[in-house]
XYZ file of C-alpha atoms in Angstrom:
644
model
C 141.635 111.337 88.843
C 138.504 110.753 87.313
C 136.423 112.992 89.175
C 139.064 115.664 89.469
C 138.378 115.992 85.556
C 134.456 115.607 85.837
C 134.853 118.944 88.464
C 137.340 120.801 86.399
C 134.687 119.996 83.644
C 131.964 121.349 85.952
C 133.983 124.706 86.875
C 134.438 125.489 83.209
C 130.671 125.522 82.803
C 129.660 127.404 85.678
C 132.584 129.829 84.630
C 131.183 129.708 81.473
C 128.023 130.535 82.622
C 129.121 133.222 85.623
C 130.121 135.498 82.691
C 127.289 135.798 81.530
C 125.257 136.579 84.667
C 127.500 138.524 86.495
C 129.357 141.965 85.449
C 133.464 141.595 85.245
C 135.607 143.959 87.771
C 138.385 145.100 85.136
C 141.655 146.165 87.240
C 144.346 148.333 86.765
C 147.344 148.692 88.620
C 146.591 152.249 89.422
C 143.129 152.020 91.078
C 141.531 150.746 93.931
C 138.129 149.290 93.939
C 135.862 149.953 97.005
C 132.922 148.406 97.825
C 132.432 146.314 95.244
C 129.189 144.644 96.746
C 127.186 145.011 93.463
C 129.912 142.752 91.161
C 129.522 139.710 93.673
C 126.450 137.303 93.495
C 125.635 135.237 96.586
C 124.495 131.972 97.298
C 122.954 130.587 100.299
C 122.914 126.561 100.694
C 122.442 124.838 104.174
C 125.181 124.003 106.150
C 125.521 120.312 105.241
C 126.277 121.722 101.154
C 127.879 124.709 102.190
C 131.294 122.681 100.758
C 133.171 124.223 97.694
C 132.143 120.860 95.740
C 128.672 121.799 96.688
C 128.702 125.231 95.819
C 130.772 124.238 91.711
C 127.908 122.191 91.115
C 126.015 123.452 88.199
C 122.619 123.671 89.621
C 123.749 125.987 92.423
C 121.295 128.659 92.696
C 123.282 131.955 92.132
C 122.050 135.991 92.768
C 123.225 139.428 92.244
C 124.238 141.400 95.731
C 121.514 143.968 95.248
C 124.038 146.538 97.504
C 127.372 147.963 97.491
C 127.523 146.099 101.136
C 127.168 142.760 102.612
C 124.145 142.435 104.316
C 122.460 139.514 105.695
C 121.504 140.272 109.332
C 119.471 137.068 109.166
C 120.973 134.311 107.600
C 122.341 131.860 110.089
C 124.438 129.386 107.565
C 127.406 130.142 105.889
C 127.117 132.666 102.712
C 128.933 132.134 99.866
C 129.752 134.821 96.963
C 131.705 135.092 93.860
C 133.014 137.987 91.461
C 135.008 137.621 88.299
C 138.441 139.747 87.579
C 139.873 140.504 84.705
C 143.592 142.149 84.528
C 144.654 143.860 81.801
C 147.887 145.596 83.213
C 151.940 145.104 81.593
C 153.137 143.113 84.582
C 152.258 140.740 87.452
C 150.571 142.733 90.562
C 149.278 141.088 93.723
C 145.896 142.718 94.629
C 144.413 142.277 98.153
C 140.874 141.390 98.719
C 139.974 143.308 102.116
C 136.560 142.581 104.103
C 136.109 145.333 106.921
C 133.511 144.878 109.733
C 133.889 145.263 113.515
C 132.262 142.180 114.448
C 134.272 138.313 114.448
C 133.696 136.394 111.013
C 135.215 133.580 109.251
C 136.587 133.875 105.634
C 137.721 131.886 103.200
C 139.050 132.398 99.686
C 139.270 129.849 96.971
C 140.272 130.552 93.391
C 141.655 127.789 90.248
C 145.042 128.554 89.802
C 147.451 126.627 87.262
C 145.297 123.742 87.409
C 144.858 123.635 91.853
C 142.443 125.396 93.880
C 144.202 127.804 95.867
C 142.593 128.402 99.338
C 143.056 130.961 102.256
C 141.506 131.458 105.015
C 141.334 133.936 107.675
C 140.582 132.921 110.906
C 138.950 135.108 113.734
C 138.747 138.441 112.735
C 139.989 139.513 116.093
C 143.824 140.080 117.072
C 145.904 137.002 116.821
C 148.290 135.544 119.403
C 152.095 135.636 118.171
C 151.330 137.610 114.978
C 151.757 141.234 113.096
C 149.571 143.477 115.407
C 147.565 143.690 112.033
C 146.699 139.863 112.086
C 143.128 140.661 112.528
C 142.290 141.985 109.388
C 140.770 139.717 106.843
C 143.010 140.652 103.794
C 143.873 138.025 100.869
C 146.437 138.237 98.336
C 145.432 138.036 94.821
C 148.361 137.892 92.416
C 147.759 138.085 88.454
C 149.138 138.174 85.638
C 148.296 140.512 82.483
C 145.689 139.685 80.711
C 144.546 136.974 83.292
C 140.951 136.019 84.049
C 139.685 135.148 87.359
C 136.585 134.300 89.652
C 136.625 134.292 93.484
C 134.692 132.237 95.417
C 134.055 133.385 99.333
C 132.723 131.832 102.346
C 131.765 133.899 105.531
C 130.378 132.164 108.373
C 129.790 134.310 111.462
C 127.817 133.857 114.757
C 126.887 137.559 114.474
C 124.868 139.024 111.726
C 127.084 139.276 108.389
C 128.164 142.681 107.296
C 131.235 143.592 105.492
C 132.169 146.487 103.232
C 134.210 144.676 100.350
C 137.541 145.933 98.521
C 140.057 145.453 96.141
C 143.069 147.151 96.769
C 146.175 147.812 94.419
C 148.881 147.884 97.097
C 148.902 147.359 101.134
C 147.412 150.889 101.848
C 144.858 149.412 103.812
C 147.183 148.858 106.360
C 147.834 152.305 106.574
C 144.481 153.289 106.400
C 143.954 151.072 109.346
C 146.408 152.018 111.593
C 145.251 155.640 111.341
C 142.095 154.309 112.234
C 143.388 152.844 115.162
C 145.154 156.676 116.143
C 141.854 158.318 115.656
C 139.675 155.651 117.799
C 142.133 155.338 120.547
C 142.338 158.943 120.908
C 138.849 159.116 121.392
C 138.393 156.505 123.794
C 141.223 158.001 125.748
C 139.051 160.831 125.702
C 136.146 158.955 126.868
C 138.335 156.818 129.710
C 139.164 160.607 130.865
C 135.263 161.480 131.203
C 134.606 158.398 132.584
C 136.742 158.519 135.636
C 135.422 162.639 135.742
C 131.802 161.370 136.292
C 132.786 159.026 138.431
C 134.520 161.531 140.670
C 131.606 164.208 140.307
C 129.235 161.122 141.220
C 131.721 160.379 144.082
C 131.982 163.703 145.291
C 128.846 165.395 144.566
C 126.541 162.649 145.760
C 124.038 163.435 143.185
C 122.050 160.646 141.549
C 121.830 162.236 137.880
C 125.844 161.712 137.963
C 126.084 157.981 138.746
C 123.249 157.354 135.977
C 125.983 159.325 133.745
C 128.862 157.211 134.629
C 126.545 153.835 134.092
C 125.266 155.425 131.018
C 128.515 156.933 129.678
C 130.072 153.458 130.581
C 127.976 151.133 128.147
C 128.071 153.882 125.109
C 132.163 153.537 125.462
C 130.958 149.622 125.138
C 128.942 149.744 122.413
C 131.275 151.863 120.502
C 134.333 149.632 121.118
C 132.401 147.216 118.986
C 131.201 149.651 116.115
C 134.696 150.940 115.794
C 136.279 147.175 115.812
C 138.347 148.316 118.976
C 137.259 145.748 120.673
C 139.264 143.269 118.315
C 142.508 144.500 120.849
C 140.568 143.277 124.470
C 141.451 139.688 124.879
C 140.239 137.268 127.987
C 141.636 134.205 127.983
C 141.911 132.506 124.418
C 138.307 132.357 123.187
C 136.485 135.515 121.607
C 133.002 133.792 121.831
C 132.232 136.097 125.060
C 132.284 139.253 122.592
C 129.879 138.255 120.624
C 127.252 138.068 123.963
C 128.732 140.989 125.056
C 127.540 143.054 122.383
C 123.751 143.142 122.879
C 124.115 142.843 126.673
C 125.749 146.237 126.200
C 123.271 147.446 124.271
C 120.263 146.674 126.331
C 121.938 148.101 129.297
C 122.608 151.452 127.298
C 118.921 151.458 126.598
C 118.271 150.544 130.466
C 120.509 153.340 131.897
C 119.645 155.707 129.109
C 116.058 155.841 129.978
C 117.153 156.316 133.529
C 119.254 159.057 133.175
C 116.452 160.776 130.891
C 114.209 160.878 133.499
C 116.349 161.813 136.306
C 118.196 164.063 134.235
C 114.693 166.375 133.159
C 113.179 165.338 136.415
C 110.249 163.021 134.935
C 109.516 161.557 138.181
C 107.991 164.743 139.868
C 107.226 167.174 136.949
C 105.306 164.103 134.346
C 104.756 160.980 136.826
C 102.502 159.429 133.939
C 105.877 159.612 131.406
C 107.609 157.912 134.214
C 105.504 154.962 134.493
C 106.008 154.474 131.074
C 109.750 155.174 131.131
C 109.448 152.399 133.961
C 107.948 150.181 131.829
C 110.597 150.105 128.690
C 112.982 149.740 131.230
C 111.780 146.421 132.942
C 111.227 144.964 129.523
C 114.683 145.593 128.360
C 115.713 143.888 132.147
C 113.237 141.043 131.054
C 115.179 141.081 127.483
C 118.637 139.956 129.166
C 118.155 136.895 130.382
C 116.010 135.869 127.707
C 119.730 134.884 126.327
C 119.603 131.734 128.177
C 116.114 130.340 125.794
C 116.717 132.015 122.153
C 119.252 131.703 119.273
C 122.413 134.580 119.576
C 121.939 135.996 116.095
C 117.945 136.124 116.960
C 119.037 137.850 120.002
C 121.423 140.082 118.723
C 118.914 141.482 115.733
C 116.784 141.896 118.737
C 119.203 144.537 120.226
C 120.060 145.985 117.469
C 116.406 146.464 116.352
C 115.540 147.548 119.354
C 118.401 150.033 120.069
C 116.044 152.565 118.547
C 113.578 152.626 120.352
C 114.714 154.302 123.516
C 116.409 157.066 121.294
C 113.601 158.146 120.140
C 112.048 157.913 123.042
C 114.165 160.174 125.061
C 114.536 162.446 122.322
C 110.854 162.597 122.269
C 110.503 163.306 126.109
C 113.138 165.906 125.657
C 111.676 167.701 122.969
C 108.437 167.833 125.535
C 110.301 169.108 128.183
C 111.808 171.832 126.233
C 108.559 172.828 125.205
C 107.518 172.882 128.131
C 110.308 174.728 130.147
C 112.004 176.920 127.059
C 114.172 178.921 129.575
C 116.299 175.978 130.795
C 119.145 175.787 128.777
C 119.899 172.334 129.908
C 116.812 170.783 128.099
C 118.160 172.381 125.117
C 121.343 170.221 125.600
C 119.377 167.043 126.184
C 117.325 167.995 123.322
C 120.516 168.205 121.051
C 122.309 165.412 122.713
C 119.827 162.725 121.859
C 119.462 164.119 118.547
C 123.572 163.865 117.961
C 123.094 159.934 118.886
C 120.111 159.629 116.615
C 121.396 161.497 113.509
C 125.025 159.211 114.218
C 123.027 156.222 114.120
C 120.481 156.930 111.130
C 123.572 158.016 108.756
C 125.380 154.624 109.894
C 122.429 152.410 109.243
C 121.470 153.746 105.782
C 125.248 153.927 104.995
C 125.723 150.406 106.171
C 122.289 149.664 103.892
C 123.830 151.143 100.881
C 121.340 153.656 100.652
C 124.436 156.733 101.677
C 127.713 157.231 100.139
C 130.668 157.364 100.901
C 130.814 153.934 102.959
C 133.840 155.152 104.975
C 131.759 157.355 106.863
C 129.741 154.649 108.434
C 132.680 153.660 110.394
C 132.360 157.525 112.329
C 128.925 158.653 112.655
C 128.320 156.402 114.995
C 131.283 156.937 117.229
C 131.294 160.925 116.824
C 127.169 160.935 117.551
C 128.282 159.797 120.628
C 130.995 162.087 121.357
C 128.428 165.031 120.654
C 125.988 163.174 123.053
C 128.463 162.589 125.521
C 130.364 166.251 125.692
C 126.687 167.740 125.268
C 124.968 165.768 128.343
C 128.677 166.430 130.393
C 127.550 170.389 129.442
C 124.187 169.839 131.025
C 125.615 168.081 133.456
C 127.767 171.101 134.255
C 124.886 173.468 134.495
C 122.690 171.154 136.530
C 125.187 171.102 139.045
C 125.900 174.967 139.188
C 122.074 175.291 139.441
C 122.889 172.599 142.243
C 125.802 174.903 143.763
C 123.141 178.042 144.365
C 120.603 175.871 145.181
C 122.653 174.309 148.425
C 123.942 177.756 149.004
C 120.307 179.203 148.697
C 119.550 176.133 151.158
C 122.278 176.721 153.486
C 120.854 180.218 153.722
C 117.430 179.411 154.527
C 119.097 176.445 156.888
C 120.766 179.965 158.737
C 117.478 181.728 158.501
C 115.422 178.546 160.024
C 118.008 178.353 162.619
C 117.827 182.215 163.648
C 113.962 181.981 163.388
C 113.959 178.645 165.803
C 115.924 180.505 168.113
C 113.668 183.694 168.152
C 110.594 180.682 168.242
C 112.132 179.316 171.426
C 112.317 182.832 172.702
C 108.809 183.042 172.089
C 107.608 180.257 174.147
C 107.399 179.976 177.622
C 110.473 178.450 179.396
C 109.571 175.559 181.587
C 107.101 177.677 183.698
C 104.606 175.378 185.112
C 103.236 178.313 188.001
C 102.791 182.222 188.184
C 102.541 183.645 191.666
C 101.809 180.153 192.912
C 98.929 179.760 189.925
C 99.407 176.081 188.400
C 99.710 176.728 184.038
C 99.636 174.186 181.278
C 100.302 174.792 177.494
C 100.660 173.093 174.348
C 102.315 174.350 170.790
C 102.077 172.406 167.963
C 103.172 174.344 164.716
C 102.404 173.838 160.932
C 105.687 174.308 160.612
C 109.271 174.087 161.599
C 108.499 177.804 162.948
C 104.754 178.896 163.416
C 103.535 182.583 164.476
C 101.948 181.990 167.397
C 103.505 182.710 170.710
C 102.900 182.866 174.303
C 104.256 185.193 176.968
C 104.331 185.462 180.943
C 105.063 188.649 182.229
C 104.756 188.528 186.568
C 105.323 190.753 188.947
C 105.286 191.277 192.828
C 101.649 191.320 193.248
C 100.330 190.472 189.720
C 100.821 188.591 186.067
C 99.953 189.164 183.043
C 99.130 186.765 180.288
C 99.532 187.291 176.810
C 98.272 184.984 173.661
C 99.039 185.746 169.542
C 98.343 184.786 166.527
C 100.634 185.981 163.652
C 98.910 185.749 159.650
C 101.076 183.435 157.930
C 103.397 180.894 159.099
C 106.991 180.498 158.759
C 109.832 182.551 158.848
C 108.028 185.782 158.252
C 104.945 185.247 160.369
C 107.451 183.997 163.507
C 109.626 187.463 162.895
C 106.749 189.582 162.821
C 106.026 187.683 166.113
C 109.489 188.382 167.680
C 109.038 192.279 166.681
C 105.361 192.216 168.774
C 107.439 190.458 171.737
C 109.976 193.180 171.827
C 106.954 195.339 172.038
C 105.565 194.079 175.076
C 107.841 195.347 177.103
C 105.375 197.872 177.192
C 102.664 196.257 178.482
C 105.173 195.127 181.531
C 105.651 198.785 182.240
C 102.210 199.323 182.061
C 100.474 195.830 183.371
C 97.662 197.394 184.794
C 96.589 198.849 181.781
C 96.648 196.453 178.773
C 94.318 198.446 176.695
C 96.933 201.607 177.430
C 99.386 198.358 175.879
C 97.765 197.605 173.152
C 97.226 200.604 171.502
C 100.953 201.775 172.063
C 102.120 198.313 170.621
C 99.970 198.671 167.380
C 101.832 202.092 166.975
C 105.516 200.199 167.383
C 104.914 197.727 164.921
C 102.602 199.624 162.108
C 105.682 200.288 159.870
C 106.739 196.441 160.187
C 104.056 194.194 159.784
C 104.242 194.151 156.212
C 100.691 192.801 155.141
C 100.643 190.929 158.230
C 98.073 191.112 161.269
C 98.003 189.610 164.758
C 94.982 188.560 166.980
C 95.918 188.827 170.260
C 94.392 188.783 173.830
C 95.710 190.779 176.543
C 94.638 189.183 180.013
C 96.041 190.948 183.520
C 95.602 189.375 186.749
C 95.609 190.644 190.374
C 94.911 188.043 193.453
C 95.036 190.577 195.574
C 92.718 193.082 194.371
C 90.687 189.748 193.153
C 90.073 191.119 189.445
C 91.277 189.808 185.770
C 91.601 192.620 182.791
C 90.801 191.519 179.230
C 91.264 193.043 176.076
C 90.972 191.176 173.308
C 91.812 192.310 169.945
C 90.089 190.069 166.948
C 91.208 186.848 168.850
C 88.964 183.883 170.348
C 87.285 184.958 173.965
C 88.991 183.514 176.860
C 86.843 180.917 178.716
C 86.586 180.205 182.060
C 85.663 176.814 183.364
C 84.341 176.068 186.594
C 85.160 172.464 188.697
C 81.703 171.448 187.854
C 81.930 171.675 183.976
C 80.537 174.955 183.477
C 82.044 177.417 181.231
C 81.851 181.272 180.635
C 83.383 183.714 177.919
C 85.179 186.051 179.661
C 85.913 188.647 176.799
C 85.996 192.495 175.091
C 85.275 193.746 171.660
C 88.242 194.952 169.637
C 89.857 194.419 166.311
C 92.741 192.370 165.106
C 96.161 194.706 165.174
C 96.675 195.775 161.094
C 98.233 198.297 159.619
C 95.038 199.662 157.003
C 92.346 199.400 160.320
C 92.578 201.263 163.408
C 92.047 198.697 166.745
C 89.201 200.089 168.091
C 89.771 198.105 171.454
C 87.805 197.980 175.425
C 89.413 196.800 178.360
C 86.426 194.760 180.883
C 87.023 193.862 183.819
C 86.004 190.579 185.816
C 86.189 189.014 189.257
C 88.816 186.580 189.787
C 87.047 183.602 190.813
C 88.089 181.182 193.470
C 88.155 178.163 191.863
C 88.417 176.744 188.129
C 90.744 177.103 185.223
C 90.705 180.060 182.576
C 91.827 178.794 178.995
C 93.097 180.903 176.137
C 94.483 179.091 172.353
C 94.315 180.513 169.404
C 91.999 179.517 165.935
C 94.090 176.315 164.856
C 92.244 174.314 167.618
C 88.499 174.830 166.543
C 89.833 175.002 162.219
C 91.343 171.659 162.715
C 89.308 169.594 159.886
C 88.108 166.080 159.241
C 89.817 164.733 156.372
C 86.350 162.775 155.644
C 84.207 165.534 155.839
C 85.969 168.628 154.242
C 83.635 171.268 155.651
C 83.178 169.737 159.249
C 85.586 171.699 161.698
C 86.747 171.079 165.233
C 84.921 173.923 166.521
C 83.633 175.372 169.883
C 81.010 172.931 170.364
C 83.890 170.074 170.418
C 86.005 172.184 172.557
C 84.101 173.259 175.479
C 82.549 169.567 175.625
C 86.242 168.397 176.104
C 86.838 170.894 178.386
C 83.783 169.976 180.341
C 84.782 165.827 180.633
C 88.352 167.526 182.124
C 86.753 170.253 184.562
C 88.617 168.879 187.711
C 91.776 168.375 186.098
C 94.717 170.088 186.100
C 95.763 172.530 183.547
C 98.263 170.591 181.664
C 96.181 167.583 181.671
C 93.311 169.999 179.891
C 95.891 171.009 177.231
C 97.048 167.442 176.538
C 93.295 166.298 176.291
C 92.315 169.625 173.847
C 95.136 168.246 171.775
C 94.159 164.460 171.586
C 90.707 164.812 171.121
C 92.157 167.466 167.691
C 94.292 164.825 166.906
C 91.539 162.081 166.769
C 89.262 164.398 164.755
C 91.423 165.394 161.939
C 93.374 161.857 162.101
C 96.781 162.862 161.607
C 99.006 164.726 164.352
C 99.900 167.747 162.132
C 97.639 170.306 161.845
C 96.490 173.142 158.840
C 97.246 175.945 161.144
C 99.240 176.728 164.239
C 97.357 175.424 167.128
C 98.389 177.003 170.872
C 96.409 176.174 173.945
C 97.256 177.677 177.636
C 95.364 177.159 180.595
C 95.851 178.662 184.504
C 94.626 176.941 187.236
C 92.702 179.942 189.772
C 93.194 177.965 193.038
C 96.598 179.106 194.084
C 99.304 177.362 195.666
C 97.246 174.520 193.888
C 99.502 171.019 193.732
């Protein structure tokens, strides 16, 4: 009994005292009180005198809230604050103390009543087992009676940083404010589950990478929000709630993590800004480092970490966006980006300085947050939607040049002799190796009874339109057939067929006819390499005419010389890819005809296939890499006939 009076004696001092250090909250039956942050003073002992004894004793240490809010994202030990009421209405009236924050505290109430301390407490602020669905909500009763002075002592104790808006409320409305709340938020994560499961049907469907970054990213901003809402107080896993409270700044590190991601596969970082990449690449592995440092540093440390840190990658992306819009002003879908990040970053801002007291009204603080992301999210689903229309004509403008390559590797095949190793009992060898998937050089074999003709091009270009300009000169040789015996009669009339279709183009070509029996070879060679003939002893000879390259803007200008056919040797025709083939160390050193006819020399007594597979090797080992800068063509004819 004795020290119950010595502590009564000590609260009447410090009451005493309270008055005149603290300003009085004067209610009235017809008014609410919100956020009454700046009437409560706060004191912060250590854990071991964080008791109510403690905190009576005179020398307590007490100091004004500087803020409408509670805010101590720091402070690891329990808190504990006090206010003083004074009630002035004509009848008893319970009031209701209300603390509102998303996150799980601990509260207790304590107050001197009729000569007892009266003390509630609150529990988890999270949904309770076997109670009103409203259970979660820290709420305390404070009846009085007219003219009635009172001070409030409060404890909070929370794993997670401690923030709480504060009120006094004259009736139960806050229930009702709540449960619209509740409406509002689980309309809008309905909204979110329902473009959620869309991206992950467009990722599903579409196969395109930018989409499953979406879903990931679109998946941990539904997380994050859950917990800035409070929504989350309704998910329960078994019967703790500890799990949340890691959960929280996992899920924000992994929005920052598949944020960044989607940035720069959304704007295409990777190919258009590879040095932004790197640097995208690095923020990313250092928030992957950042999760598991959970396992070596304090939660609350951890937490502040994430939340400090949340920021970063905003502003990041928004930056990189802002670059790329610069940078490409016509896309519409940077614009979006541009906007999108800037939603999440104005949502954010407004609900930090709100939650800082620096914005009013406080109620907002619970939205901006939330509806920045539903402007994020329905603006990045817009760009979404235009990426993949842009997607939709590029596939179909692919499927169309697929159609094209396909008609132009059929015309290529056309072009190219068919598995004819002989002419008239003459033994031939060729090679074809093409820049590309279709080149514009081509080979054709025209024989008759008593005679052949061989014909060599080179197209300008490469490609489609170099290998249909070749097809068109094909069609046109079906002059020279009816006319073998005169290819520079052929050549002229073939100039004339294609003048109004070669379109900028020209073609080198060399016309070469062949007669065993009258023992003579034709040439006519218009603007391409001379044939060469080599003998069986490694000698070689240019067997060739002057003439111009066929063009539409220079007339050809061509002679037709005649040779004897010799006995013995090979002739060998290609076209300019063999001697420009280049040595990646040495920029300006080409194959050349120096390098060819020495290779052709080591092979004089082979046969002719064997002297195309040996050009190619030795072009190969020059320029180190088997693809070449232009179309490269080699044929070469054997002169003994019947030769095996």
């Amino acid at each position: 009994m004795k020290y119950l009076y010595i502590l009564l004696f000590l609260f009447s001092i410090s009451i005493s005292i309270s008055y005149l250090s603290a300003e009085t909250i004067e209610l009235s039956e017809d008014k609410n009180f919100r956020n009454i942050g700046r009437y409560l003073e706060y004191a912060t002992p250590s854990k071991e005198h964080s008791s109510l004894i403690d905190i009576l004793k005179t020398e307590q240490t007490w100091t004004q809230n500087p803020q409408k809010t509670i805010s101590f994202p720091k402070w690891k030990d329990p808190i504990w604050f006090r206010f003083h009421l004074n009630y002035d209405g004509n009848s008893p009236h319970t009031f209701y103390l209300h603390f509102s924050s998303p996150v799980v505290d601990h509260f207790e109430m304590h107050y001197f009543y009729k000569g007892r301390w009266v003390s509630l407490r609150s529990g988890e602020q999270v949904l309770q087992k076997d109670k009103p669905l409203y259970s979660h909500i820290a709420a305390f009763p404070l009846p009085l009676s007219p003219g009635e002075e009172r001070t409030i002592y409060v404890r909070i104790e929370s794993a997670n940083p401690i923030f709480n808006f504060v009120s006094i409320y004259n009736t139960r409305s806050f229930l009702s404010y709540a449960k619209k709340n509740d409406i509002f938020f689980a309309a809008y994560f309905g909204a979110g589950g329902l473009m959620f499961l869309y991206s992950l049907f467009l990722a599903y469907t579409l196969r395109y990478r930018q989409f499953f970054f979406y879903f990931f990213y679109l998946s941990t901003i539904l997380l994050i929000n859950l917990f800035s809402t409070g929504f989350m107080q309704y998910i329960e896993l078994g019967s703790s709630h500890a799990w949340k409270n890691y959960l929280f700044p996992v899920g924000i590190y992994l929005t920052c993590i598949f944020g960044l991601i989607f940035t720069i596969e959304f704007l295409d970082i990777r190919k258009q800004y590879p040095r932004i990449a790197k640097l995208t690449n690095a923020f990313i592995i250092s928030f992957l480092l950042l999760i598991p440092s959970l396992l070596f540093i304090e939660l609350r440390l951890y937490i502040q970490i994430a939340v400090s840190l949340v920021i970063v990658p905003i502003i990041f992306s928004l930056s990189i966006s802002f670059y790329c819009l610069i940078r490409n002003r016509r896309m519409i879908e940077n614009y979006l980006f541009f906007f999108a990040m800037s939603s999440v970053l104005i949502g954010a801002a407004i609900n930090s300085l709100t939650v800082q007291g620096v914005l009013e009204p406080h109620s907002i603080a619970l939205y901006t947050l939330p509806l920045g992301s539903a402007v994020e999210i329905f603006l990045l689903a817009m760009a979404l939607m235009v990426k993949v229309r842009q997607l939709r004509k590029e596939m179909e403008a692919k499927q169309e040049i697929d159609m094209q390559m396909k008609l132009a590797q059929k015309l290529q095949k056309d072009l190219l002799p068919k598995n004819i190793d002989s002419v008239l009992g003459y033994k031939l060898g060729f090679r074809y190796l093409p820049t590309s998937e279709i080149g514009g050089d081509f080979v054709q074999i025209i024989e008759k009874e008593d005679s052949f003709g061989l014909f060599l091009c080179d197209v300008s270009g490469h490609g489609i339109p170099a290998a249909m300009v070749a097809s068109m000169a094909k069609v046109s040789l079906q002059i020279w057939a009816d006319h073998l015996d005169e290819p520079g009669f052929a050549v002229e009339k073939i100039r004339s067929s294609l003048l109004d279709n070669l379109s900028g183009h020209f073609l080198s070509a060399c016309f070469v006819y062949i007669n065993p029996k009258q023992e003579i070879i034709k040439v006519v060679n218009a603007g391409h390499h001379p044939m060469i003939y080599l003998d069986r002893e490694g000698n070689t000879e240019y067997y060739t005419a002057q003439g111009r390259a066929i063009t539409e803007y220079i007339s050809l200008d061509v002679q037709e010389k005649q040779f004897p056919l010799p006995k013995k040797g090979s002739l060998i025709l290609y076209t300019d890819g063999v001697l420009e083939a280049r040595n990646p160390n040495k920029s300006i050193d080409l194959f050349g005809e120096e390098r060819l006819l020495d290779v052709l020399k080591e092979n004089a007594k082979s046969d002719p296939q064997t002297i195309c597979d040996h050009v190619l090797d030795e072009v190969f080992k020059f320029q180190k890499i088997k693809r070449a800068d232009d179309d490269i063509t080699i044929l070469s004819i054997a002169l003994e006939q019947n030769a095996n």
